[in-house]
Coordinates of C-alpha atoms in Angstrom, one line a residue:
X1 CA 0.0 0.0 0.0
X2 CA 1.2 3.5 -0.8
X3 CA 0.0 6.9 0.6
X4 CA 0.5 10.4 -0.7
X5 CA -0.6 13.4 1.4
X6 CA -0.7 16.7 -0.5
X7 CA -1.7 19.1 2.3
X8 CA -1.4 19.5 6.0
X9 CA -4.6 18.7 7.8
X10 CA -4.1 21.4 10.4
X11 CA -6.9 24.1 10.5
X12 CA -6.3 27.1 8.3
X13 CA -5.7 30.5 9.9
X14 CA -8.5 33.0 9.4
X15 CA -7.8 35.8 7.0
X16 CA -9.3 39.2 7.6
X17 CA -11.2 40.5 4.6
X18 CA -9.8 43.5 2.9
X19 CA -12.9 45.6 3.4
X20 CA -12.7 45.4 7.2
X21 CA -10.9 48.2 9.0
X22 CA -10.9 46.5 12.4
X23 CA -11.3 42.7 12.5
X24 CA -12.8 40.9 15.4
X25 CA -9.5 40.7 17.4
X26 CA -8.1 44.1 16.3
X27 CA -7.5 46.9 18.8
X28 CA -9.6 50.1 18.1
X29 CA -8.1 53.5 18.8
X30 CA -10.1 55.7 21.2
X31 CA -10.8 58.3 18.6
X32 CA -12.6 55.6 16.5
X33 CA -14.1 53.7 19.3
X34 CA -16.4 56.5 20.5
X35 CA -18.5 56.8 17.3
X36 CA -18.4 53.1 16.6
X37 CA -19.7 52.2 20.0
X38 CA -22.2 55.1 20.3
X39 CA -24.0 54.1 17.0
X40 CA -24.3 50.6 18.3
X41 CA -25.9 52.0 21.5
X42 CA -28.3 54.1 19.5
X43 CA -29.4 51.1 17.5
X44 CA -30.1 49.1 20.7
X45 CA -31.7 52.0 22.5
X46 CA -34.4 52.3 19.8
X47 CA -36.0 49.2 21.4
X48 CA -37.0 51.4 24.4
X49 CA -40.5 51.6 22.9
X50 CA -41.2 48.0 23.8
X51 CA -41.0 48.3 27.6
X52 CA -43.1 51.4 27.4
X53 CA -45.8 49.6 25.4
X54 CA -45.6 46.6 27.7
X55 CA -46.2 48.7 30.8
X56 CA -49.0 50.8 29.3
X57 CA -50.8 47.6 28.2
X58 CA -51.5 46.7 31.9
X59 CA -52.2 50.3 32.9
X60 CA -48.8 50.9 34.5
X61 CA -47.3 54.3 35.2
X62 CA -44.7 56.2 33.2
X63 CA -42.3 55.8 36.2
X64 CA -42.7 52.1 36.0
X65 CA -42.0 52.2 32.2
X66 CA -39.0 54.4 32.8
X67 CA -37.6 52.0 35.3
X68 CA -38.1 49.0 33.0
X69 CA -36.3 50.9 30.2
X70 CA -33.3 51.5 32.5
X71 CA -33.3 47.8 33.5
X72 CA -33.6 46.8 29.8
X73 CA -30.4 48.9 29.0
X74 CA -28.5 47.2 31.8
X75 CA -29.6 43.7 30.7
X76 CA -28.8 44.3 27.1
X77 CA -25.5 45.7 28.0
X78 CA -24.6 42.6 30.0
X79 CA -25.8 40.4 27.2
X80 CA -23.7 42.3 24.6
X81 CA -20.6 41.9 26.9
X82 CA -21.3 38.2 27.3
X83 CA -21.6 37.8 23.6
X84 CA -18.3 39.5 22.9
X85 CA -16.4 37.3 25.3
X86 CA -14.3 34.5 23.9
X87 CA -14.0 32.0 26.6
X88 CA -13.9 28.2 26.3
X89 CA -17.6 28.1 27.5
X90 CA -19.3 31.5 27.3
X91 CA -19.3 34.0 24.5
X92 CA -19.1 33.9 20.7
X93 CA -16.1 36.2 20.5
X94 CA -17.9 38.6 18.0
X95 CA -19.4 42.0 18.0
X96 CA -23.1 41.1 17.9
X97 CA -25.3 43.5 19.8
X98 CA -28.5 42.4 21.6
X99 CA -32.1 43.5 21.2
X100 CA -35.3 43.0 23.1
X101 CA -37.0 39.7 22.3
X102 CA -40.0 37.6 23.4
X103 CA -42.3 40.6 22.6
X104 CA -45.6 38.6 22.0
X105 CA -45.1 36.1 24.9
X106 CA -44.1 39.0 27.2
X107 CA -47.4 40.8 26.6
X108 CA -49.2 37.5 27.3
X109 CA -47.3 37.1 30.6
X110 CA -47.7 40.7 31.7
X111 CA -51.5 40.6 31.1
X112 CA -51.8 37.2 32.8
X113 CA -49.7 37.8 35.9
X114 CA -47.8 41.1 35.8
X115 CA -44.0 41.5 36.3
X116 CA -43.5 38.4 38.5
X117 CA -44.8 36.1 35.8
X118 CA -42.8 37.9 33.1
X119 CA -39.6 37.5 35.1
X120 CA -40.2 33.8 35.8
X121 CA -41.1 32.9 32.3
X122 CA -38.1 34.8 30.8
X123 CA -35.7 33.0 33.1
X124 CA -37.3 29.7 32.1
X125 CA -36.6 30.6 28.4
X126 CA -33.0 31.4 29.3
X127 CA -32.5 28.1 31.0
X128 CA -33.9 26.3 27.8
X129 CA -31.5 28.3 25.6
X130 CA -28.5 27.3 27.8
X131 CA -29.6 23.7 27.5
X132 CA -30.0 24.1 23.7
X133 CA -26.5 25.5 23.4
X134 CA -25.1 22.2 24.8
X135 CA -26.7 20.1 22.1
X136 CA -26.6 22.4 19.1
X137 CA -23.6 20.6 17.6
X138 CA -25.4 17.3 17.7
X139 CA -28.2 19.0 15.7
X140 CA -25.9 20.3 13.0
X141 CA -27.8 18.2 10.5
X142 CA -30.6 20.8 10.9
X143 CA -28.4 23.7 9.9
X144 CA -26.8 23.3 6.4
X145 CA -25.4 26.5 5.1
X146 CA -28.2 27.3 2.6
X147 CA -30.9 27.0 5.4
X148 CA -28.9 29.3 7.7
X149 CA -28.7 31.8 4.9
X150 CA -32.4 31.5 4.2
X151 CA -33.3 32.0 7.9
X152 CA -31.3 35.2 7.8
X153 CA -33.4 36.4 4.9
X154 CA -36.6 35.5 6.8
X155 CA -35.7 38.3 9.3
X156 CA -35.8 40.8 6.5
X157 CA -39.6 41.5 6.7
X158 CA -39.2 42.1 10.4
X159 CA -36.7 44.9 9.9
X160 CA -38.5 46.4 6.9
X161 CA -41.9 46.5 8.7
X162 CA -40.2 48.7 11.2
X163 CA -37.9 50.6 8.8
X164 CA -40.3 51.6 6.1
X165 CA -43.0 53.2 8.3
X166 CA -40.3 55.1 10.2
X167 CA -38.5 56.2 7.0
X168 CA -41.8 57.7 5.5
X169 CA -43.4 58.8 8.8
X170 CA -46.4 56.5 8.4
X171 CA -48.6 56.2 11.4
X172 CA -52.0 54.4 11.7
X173 CA -52.6 54.4 7.9
X174 CA -51.6 58.0 7.5
X175 CA -50.0 59.5 4.3
X176 CA -46.3 59.9 4.3
X177 CA -45.0 62.9 6.2
X178 CA -43.1 65.1 3.8
X179 CA -40.8 66.5 6.6
X180 CA -40.0 63.0 7.8
X181 CA -39.3 61.7 4.3
X182 CA -37.0 64.7 3.5
X183 CA -35.1 64.2 6.8
X184 CA -34.8 60.5 6.2
X185 CA -33.3 61.1 2.7
X186 CA -30.8 63.6 4.2
X187 CA -29.9 61.2 6.9
X188 CA -29.4 58.2 4.6
X189 CA -27.6 60.5 2.1
X190 CA -25.1 61.6 4.8
X191 CA -24.4 58.0 5.7
X192 CA -24.0 56.8 2.2
X193 CA -22.0 59.8 1.0
X194 CA -19.5 59.5 3.8
X195 CA -19.2 55.8 3.3
X196 CA -18.7 55.8 -0.5
X197 CA -16.7 59.0 -1.1
X198 CA -15.1 59.6 2.3
X199 CA -11.8 58.3 3.6
X200 CA -11.3 55.6 6.2
X201 CA -12.1 57.9 9.1
X202 CA -15.2 59.2 7.4
X203 CA -16.4 55.6 7.0
X204 CA -16.0 55.0 10.7
X205 CA -18.0 58.2 11.5
X206 CA -20.6 57.7 8.7
X207 CA -23.4 56.3 10.9
X208 CA -22.6 58.5 13.8
X209 CA -22.8 61.5 11.5
X210 CA -26.2 60.3 10.2
X211 CA -27.5 60.1 13.8
X212 CA -26.4 63.6 14.6
X213 CA -27.9 65.0 11.4
X214 CA -31.1 63.2 12.1
X215 CA -31.5 64.6 15.6
X216 CA -30.6 68.1 14.5
X217 CA -33.0 67.9 11.6
X218 CA -35.8 66.6 13.8
X219 CA -35.3 69.6 16.1
X220 CA -35.3 72.1 13.3
X221 CA -38.3 70.6 11.5
X222 CA -40.3 70.3 14.7
X223 CA -40.5 66.5 14.6
X224 CA -39.8 66.2 18.4
X225 CA -43.0 67.1 20.3
X226 CA -43.3 69.4 23.3
X227 CA -44.3 66.4 25.4
X228 CA -41.1 64.6 24.5
X229 CA -39.1 67.6 25.4
X230 CA -40.9 67.7 28.8
X231 CA -40.1 64.0 29.4
X232 CA -36.5 64.7 28.6
X233 CA -36.3 67.8 30.9
X234 CA -38.1 66.0 33.8
X235 CA -35.8 62.9 33.7
X236 CA -33.1 62.8 36.3
X237 CA -29.4 62.7 35.4
X238 CA -28.6 59.9 37.9
X239 CA -30.8 57.4 39.5
X240 CA -30.7 53.8 40.7
X241 CA -33.4 51.7 39.0
X242 CA -35.7 49.7 41.3
X243 CA -35.4 45.9 41.4
X244 CA -38.7 45.5 43.3
X245 CA -40.7 43.5 40.7
X246 CA -42.6 41.4 43.2
X247 CA -40.7 38.1 42.9
X248 CA -41.0 35.3 40.3
X249 CA -44.0 33.2 39.1
X250 CA -44.3 30.4 36.6
X251 CA -47.2 29.3 34.5
X252 CA -47.1 26.0 32.5
X253 CA -49.7 27.3 30.1
X254 CA -47.4 30.0 28.9
X255 CA -44.4 27.6 28.6
X256 CA -45.0 26.6 25.0
X257 CA -45.1 30.2 23.8
X258 CA -41.8 31.1 25.5
X259 CA -40.1 27.8 24.5
X260 CA -41.1 28.2 20.8
X261 CA -39.9 31.8 20.9
X262 CA -36.7 30.8 22.6
X263 CA -36.1 28.1 19.9
X264 CA -36.8 30.7 17.1
X265 CA -34.4 33.2 18.8
X266 CA -31.7 30.5 19.0
X267 CA -32.1 29.7 15.3
X268 CA -31.8 33.4 14.6
X269 CA -28.7 33.6 16.7
X270 CA -27.2 30.7 14.7
X271 CA -27.7 32.8 11.6
X272 CA -26.4 36.0 13.0
X273 CA -23.2 34.4 14.4
X274 CA -22.7 32.5 11.1
X275 CA -22.8 35.9 9.4
X276 CA -20.3 37.3 11.9
X277 CA -18.0 34.3 11.1
X278 CA -18.3 35.0 7.3
X279 CA -17.7 38.7 7.7
X280 CA -14.5 38.1 9.6
X281 CA -12.9 35.4 7.5
X282 CA -12.1 35.8 3.8
X283 CA -11.8 32.0 3.5
X284 CA -14.9 31.0 5.5
X285 CA -16.1 27.5 4.7
X286 CA -18.5 26.2 7.4
X287 CA -20.1 27.0 10.7
X288 CA -17.8 27.1 13.7
X289 CA -20.0 25.4 16.3
X290 CA -17.7 26.2 19.2
X291 CA -18.4 29.9 18.7
X292 CA -22.1 29.3 18.1
X293 CA -22.3 27.2 21.3
X294 CA -20.7 29.9 23.4
X295 CA -22.9 32.5 21.8
X296 CA -26.1 30.6 22.6
X297 CA -25.0 30.1 26.1
X298 CA -24.3 33.8 26.5
X299 CA -27.8 34.6 25.1
X300 CA -29.4 32.2 27.6
X301 CA -27.4 33.8 30.5
X302 CA -28.5 37.2 29.2
X303 CA -32.2 36.1 29.3
X304 CA -31.8 34.8 32.9
X305 CA -30.2 38.2 33.7
X306 CA -33.2 40.0 32.1
X307 CA -35.6 37.9 34.2
X308 CA -33.7 38.6 37.4
X309 CA -33.7 42.3 36.8
X310 CA -37.4 42.5 35.7
X311 CA -37.4 43.3 32.0
X312 CA -38.0 41.8 28.6
X313 CA -35.9 38.9 27.3
X314 CA -33.3 39.4 24.6
X315 CA -31.7 38.0 21.5
X316 CA -28.9 38.8 19.0
X317 CA -29.5 41.8 16.8
X318 CA -29.0 41.2 13.0
X319 CA -29.1 44.9 12.4
X320 CA -26.1 45.3 14.7
X321 CA -24.1 42.8 12.5
X322 CA -25.2 44.8 9.5
X323 CA -24.1 48.0 11.1
X324 CA -20.7 46.5 11.9
X325 CA -20.3 45.4 8.3
X326 CA -21.3 48.9 7.1
X327 CA -18.6 50.6 9.2
X328 CA -16.0 47.9 8.5
X329 CA -15.5 47.5 12.2
X330 CA -16.3 44.1 13.8
X331 CA -13.8 44.2 16.7
X332 CA -15.2 42.6 19.8
X333 CA -13.6 45.5 21.8
X334 CA -16.5 47.6 20.4
X335 CA -18.9 45.0 21.9
X336 CA -17.3 45.5 25.4
X337 CA -17.5 49.3 25.2
X338 CA -21.1 49.1 23.8
X339 CA -22.1 46.9 26.7
X340 CA -20.5 49.2 29.2
X341 CA -22.2 52.2 27.8
X342 CA -25.6 50.5 27.8
X343 CA -25.1 49.5 31.5
X344 CA -24.1 53.1 32.2
X345 CA -27.3 54.3 30.5
X346 CA -29.3 52.3 32.9
X347 CA -28.2 54.7 35.7
X348 CA -28.6 57.9 33.6
X349 CA -32.4 58.2 33.0
X350 CA -32.0 61.5 31.0
X351 CA -29.9 59.8 28.4
X352 CA -32.2 56.8 28.3
X353 CA -35.1 59.2 27.5
X354 CA -33.0 61.0 24.9
X355 CA -32.6 57.8 23.0
X356 CA -36.2 56.7 23.7
X357 CA -37.5 59.8 21.8
X358 CA -35.3 59.0 18.8
X359 CA -36.7 60.6 15.6
X360 CA -38.3 58.2 13.2
X361 CA -36.0 59.4 10.4
X362 CA -33.0 58.2 12.4
X363 CA -34.6 54.8 13.1
X364 CA -35.6 54.3 9.5
X365 CA -32.3 55.4 8.1
X366 CA -30.2 53.2 10.4
X367 CA -32.3 50.1 9.7
X368 CA -32.3 50.7 5.9
X369 CA -28.5 51.0 5.9
X370 CA -28.0 48.0 8.2
X371 CA -30.3 45.9 6.0
X372 CA -28.3 47.0 2.9
X373 CA -25.1 45.5 4.4
X374 CA -26.8 42.6 6.1
X375 CA -28.7 41.3 3.0
X376 CA -25.8 40.5 0.5
X377 CA -23.8 38.2 2.8
X378 CA -27.0 36.3 3.7
X379 CA -27.8 35.8 0.0
X380 CA -24.2 34.6 -0.5
X381 CA -24.7 32.0 2.3
X382 CA -27.8 30.6 0.4
X383 CA -25.7 30.1 -2.8
X384 CA -22.4 29.1 -1.4
X385 CA -23.1 25.4 -1.8
X386 CA -24.3 23.4 -4.7
X387 CA -28.1 23.0 -4.7
X388 CA -30.1 20.2 -6.3
X389 CA -33.9 20.1 -6.7
X390 CA -34.5 19.1 -3.1
X391 CA -32.4 22.0 -1.6
X392 CA -33.9 24.5 -4.1
X393 CA -37.4 23.5 -3.1
X394 CA -36.5 23.8 0.6
X395 CA -35.1 27.3 0.2
X396 CA -37.9 28.4 -2.3
X397 CA -40.9 27.0 -0.4
X398 CA -39.8 28.2 3.0
X399 CA -39.0 31.7 1.7
X400 CA -42.4 31.9 -0.1
X401 CA -44.2 31.1 3.1
X402 CA -42.1 33.3 5.3
X403 CA -42.7 36.4 3.1
X404 CA -46.3 35.2 2.5
X405 CA -47.3 35.5 6.2
X406 CA -45.6 38.9 6.3
X407 CA -48.0 40.0 3.6
X408 CA -51.1 38.4 5.2
X409 CA -50.8 39.2 8.9
X410 CA -54.5 38.0 9.5
X411 CA -53.5 34.4 8.6
X412 CA -53.1 33.1 12.2
X413 CA -55.9 35.0 13.9
X414 CA -58.2 31.9 13.9
X415 CA -55.5 29.7 15.7
X416 CA -54.9 29.3 19.4
X417 CA -53.0 32.2 20.9
X418 CA -49.9 30.1 21.5
X419 CA -49.7 29.2 17.8
X420 CA -50.6 32.6 16.5
X421 CA -47.1 33.9 17.3
X422 CA -45.5 31.0 15.3
X423 CA -47.7 31.5 12.3
X424 CA -47.8 35.3 12.3
X425 CA -44.0 35.8 12.6
X426 CA -42.3 35.4 9.2
X427 CA -39.0 34.3 10.8
X428 CA -40.4 31.6 13.1
X429 CA -42.8 30.2 10.5
X430 CA -40.2 30.2 7.7
X431 CA -37.6 28.6 9.9
X432 CA -39.9 25.8 11.0
X433 CA -40.9 25.1 7.4
X434 CA -37.3 25.1 6.2
X435 CA -36.0 22.7 8.9
X436 CA -39.1 20.4 8.5
X437 CA -38.7 20.2 4.7
X438 CA -35.0 19.7 5.0
X439 CA -35.5 16.6 7.2
X440 CA -38.3 15.3 5.0
X441 CA -36.3 15.6 1.8
X442 CA -33.4 13.8 3.3
X443 CA -35.4 10.6 3.0
X444 CA -33.8 8.6 0.2
X445 CA -30.5 10.4 0.1
X446 CA -27.6 7.9 0.3
X447 CA -24.4 8.8 2.0
X448 CA -22.5 7.0 -0.8
X449 CA -23.1 7.7 -4.5
X450 CA -21.8 5.0 -6.9
X451 CA -21.4 4.6 -10.6
X452 CA -19.7 2.2 -13.1
X453 CA -18.1 4.2 -15.9
X454 CA -16.0 2.9 -18.9
X455 CA -12.7 4.8 -19.4
X456 CA -13.3 5.9 -23.0
X457 CA -13.4 9.3 -24.7
X458 CA -16.8 10.1 -23.4
X459 CA -15.9 9.3 -19.8
X460 CA -14.9 12.9 -18.9
X461 CA -18.4 14.2 -19.5
X462 CA -20.0 11.3 -17.6
X463 CA -17.7 11.8 -14.6
X464 CA -18.4 15.6 -14.6
X465 CA -22.2 15.0 -14.6
X466 CA -21.8 12.4 -11.8
X467 CA -20.0 14.8 -9.5
X468 CA -22.4 17.7 -10.2
X469 CA -25.3 15.5 -9.3
X470 CA -23.5 14.4 -6.1
X471 CA -22.6 17.9 -5.2
X472 CA -26.2 19.1 -5.5
X473 CA -27.5 16.2 -3.4
X474 CA -24.9 16.8 -0.6
X475 CA -24.9 20.6 -0.7
X476 CA -21.1 20.6 -1.1
X477 CA -18.9 23.6 -2.0
X478 CA -18.7 23.9 -5.8
X479 CA -15.0 24.5 -5.8
X480 CA -14.3 21.2 -3.9
X481 CA -16.6 19.2 -6.2
X482 CA -14.9 20.7 -9.3
X483 CA -11.5 19.7 -7.9
X484 CA -12.7 16.1 -7.3
X485 CA -14.3 16.0 -10.8
X486 CA -11.1 17.2 -12.4
X487 CA -8.9 14.7 -10.5
X488 CA -11.1 11.7 -11.4
X489 CA -11.5 12.9 -15.0
X490 CA -7.7 13.1 -15.4
X491 CA -7.4 9.6 -14.0
X492 CA -9.9 8.3 -16.6
X493 CA -7.9 10.1 -19.4
X494 CA -4.7 8.5 -18.2
X495 CA -6.3 5.1 -17.8
X496 CA -7.6 5.3 -21.4
X497 CA -4.4 6.6 -22.9
X498 CA -2.0 4.3 -21.0
X499 CA -4.4 1.3 -21.2
X500 CA -4.3 0.7 -17.5
X501 CA -7.8 -0.7 -17.0
X502 CA -9.8 -3.7 -18.2
X503 CA -13.5 -3.1 -18.1
X504 CA -15.4 -0.4 -16.1
X505 CA -14.1 1.7 -13.2
X506 CA -16.3 1.6 -10.1
X507 CA -16.6 5.1 -8.5
X508 CA -17.8 5.2 -4.8
X509 CA -18.1 8.9 -3.6
X510 CA -19.0 9.8 0.0
X511 CA -19.3 13.1 1.7
X512 CA -19.4 14.6 5.2
X513 CA -19.0 18.2 6.1
X514 CA -15.2 18.1 6.4
X515 CA -14.2 15.6 3.7
X516 CA -15.2 14.4 0.2
X517 CA -13.8 10.9 -0.4
X518 CA -13.7 9.2 -3.8
X519 CA -12.8 5.5 -4.1
X520 CA -11.9 4.0 -7.5
X521 CA -11.9 0.2 -8.1
X522 CA -10.9 -1.5 -11.3
X523 CA -9.0 -4.4 -12.7
X524 CA -5.7 -3.8 -14.4
X525 CA -2.5 -2.0 -13.5
X526 CA -2.1 0.2 -10.4
X527 CA -1.3 3.8 -11.0
X528 CA 1.7 5.0 -9.0
X529 CA 1.8 8.4 -7.2
X530 CA 5.5 9.4 -6.8
X531 CA 6.6 12.4 -4.8
X532 CA 8.9 13.7 -7.6
X533 CA 8.2 14.2 -11.3
X534 CA 10.0 11.6 -13.6
X535 CA 13.0 13.1 -15.4
X536 CA 13.1 13.5 -19.1
X537 CA 15.7 10.8 -19.3
X538 CA 13.4 8.4 -17.5
X539 CA 10.6 9.3 -19.8
X540 CA 12.8 8.6 -22.8
X541 CA 14.1 5.3 -21.5
X542 CA 11.2 3.7 -19.6
X543 CA 7.6 3.5 -20.8
X544 CA 6.4 2.9 -17.2
X545 CA 7.7 6.5 -16.4
X546 CA 4.6 7.8 -18.2
X547 CA 2.4 6.0 -15.7
X548 CA 4.4 7.6 -12.8
X549 CA 4.1 11.0 -14.5
X550 CA 0.3 10.7 -14.7
X551 CA 0.2 9.7 -11.0
X552 CA 2.4 12.6 -10.1
X553 CA 0.2 15.1 -11.9
X554 CA -2.9 13.9 -10.0
X555 CA -1.2 14.6 -6.6
X556 CA -1.5 18.4 -7.4
X557 CA -5.3 18.2 -6.9
X558 CA -6.1 15.7 -4.1
X559 CA -5.3 16.5 -0.5
X560 CA -4.6 12.8 0.2
X561 CA -4.2 9.7 -1.9
X562 CA -3.9 6.1 -0.9
X563 CA -3.6 3.1 -3.3
X564 CA -3.3 -0.6 -3.1
X565 CA -3.5 -3.7 -5.3
X566 CA -4.7 -7.2 -4.3
X567 CA -4.2 -9.7 -7.1
X568 CA -5.6 -8.1 -10.2
X569 CA -7.9 -5.7 -8.3
X570 CA -6.7 -2.1 -7.9
X571 CA -8.1 0.4 -5.4
X572 CA -7.3 4.2 -5.3
X573 CA -8.8 6.6 -2.7
X574 CA -8.8 10.4 -3.2
X575 CA -9.5 12.7 -0.2
X576 CA -10.5 16.3 -0.7
X577 CA -10.8 18.6 2.4
X578 CA -14.1 20.4 2.4

């Protein structure tokens, strides 16, 4: 038996993309850190409307709402810090801001049992996420790359349903507000202009500059009401938020709603962290489950923290990832500073109110720009692997239903309240359909694909068609499949020209996420795979040197080659790292 290894199997070092100014492990100067962190804080702070609506839904006071907003800032800050950590157990090691989550179940809990029930159910959801983080790698079969990319696209209607009304100043079916539209265009124009035509420093400050322009324009155009100014003036500069939320309660009837939402948030986090991985590695190939496992654990701990403090649950923010891509700054140092600022805001009510009265133009512009940088990488994930009819149908059908429920919000109104959230939310519904169809369509797929091909002049086309079909079935990377197809085709050409084979060649190809293996069996003469190319003198003097030359040329493509001969039966194995 002989063996020829063409490459080292050690993991490749990550390569920072050229469009990133600060990669995930880079240090960020203080002059750049300030605007980069503040714009992340502004994006997170726009969620302050949810605690306000939650408290008002049960007839609570504005003081109670203000206290919950402060606690929300602290909880989201802790969650952002946990996410940026890069420990062996906790943290994804990426800049991925948090946002308020569990909106619909939280309303159900508040109306059924007030703050104590909200706190208890949010903590239960956090415990479930921590458990899910421990088994996520065993469930990797549920998350092929094209499904992760599709799930990222399912979140698009969620962002757009918030961005478009804010951008045009739409409210309760009203016509677009001309002042809001003008200011939104100026805000987006400022961000886009600095990003495209500005230098590196201008790109770092682009979103921050847009925020400043938006606030100033809202003041000049009279888009900030007198009531909002009164709230800002009445808010204290420093105050300790109250932790007196009345204890913790648990209701089994609400458990399905919180667990389903927790699972949906976890799938969303898998997508967001996959996007973080892709943004930070020029040669990204597959999901790093160690990072995802730590990120899910951090999110679960963040939700337990939210429950302990007495505020809404949380999840990773895809718009935060888009904003990091827009500025070319994905350093996790920004995550630590952003988290610290958010925690600080929890003790400065006046600044919390300042962000809570954020002009609609700023919200709309930030979300539109974030989506613009969030969307292309998600689309690339969908098409980064070869797709056969099964995978195309999974992506197409789930996407159609996800966007369909976004266009028909009345669809789930006749269902039980627990199920309404699943059906009515494009992200949750689309993700469930995608994963379900993926499992269903796996029926009948063999781990090994075999073919018997005669080594004649038509063999090259037959081999190419065989590997294209296999690549689509497996969802393999096209460049690896092309390399395997080229290697086997060249072997067939050599076998035909050198008359090495009697009869057909049996191809047995198998695939798992890290390797594509091809085994060839035939009767005839074994092809040698020397380390060195035969010299011209050897080629002139020995006909067998041409066989060694053919074998030497094949070693340029395969990562590992083994061969053996037993009697008249020859066997060659090619390994290609995936």
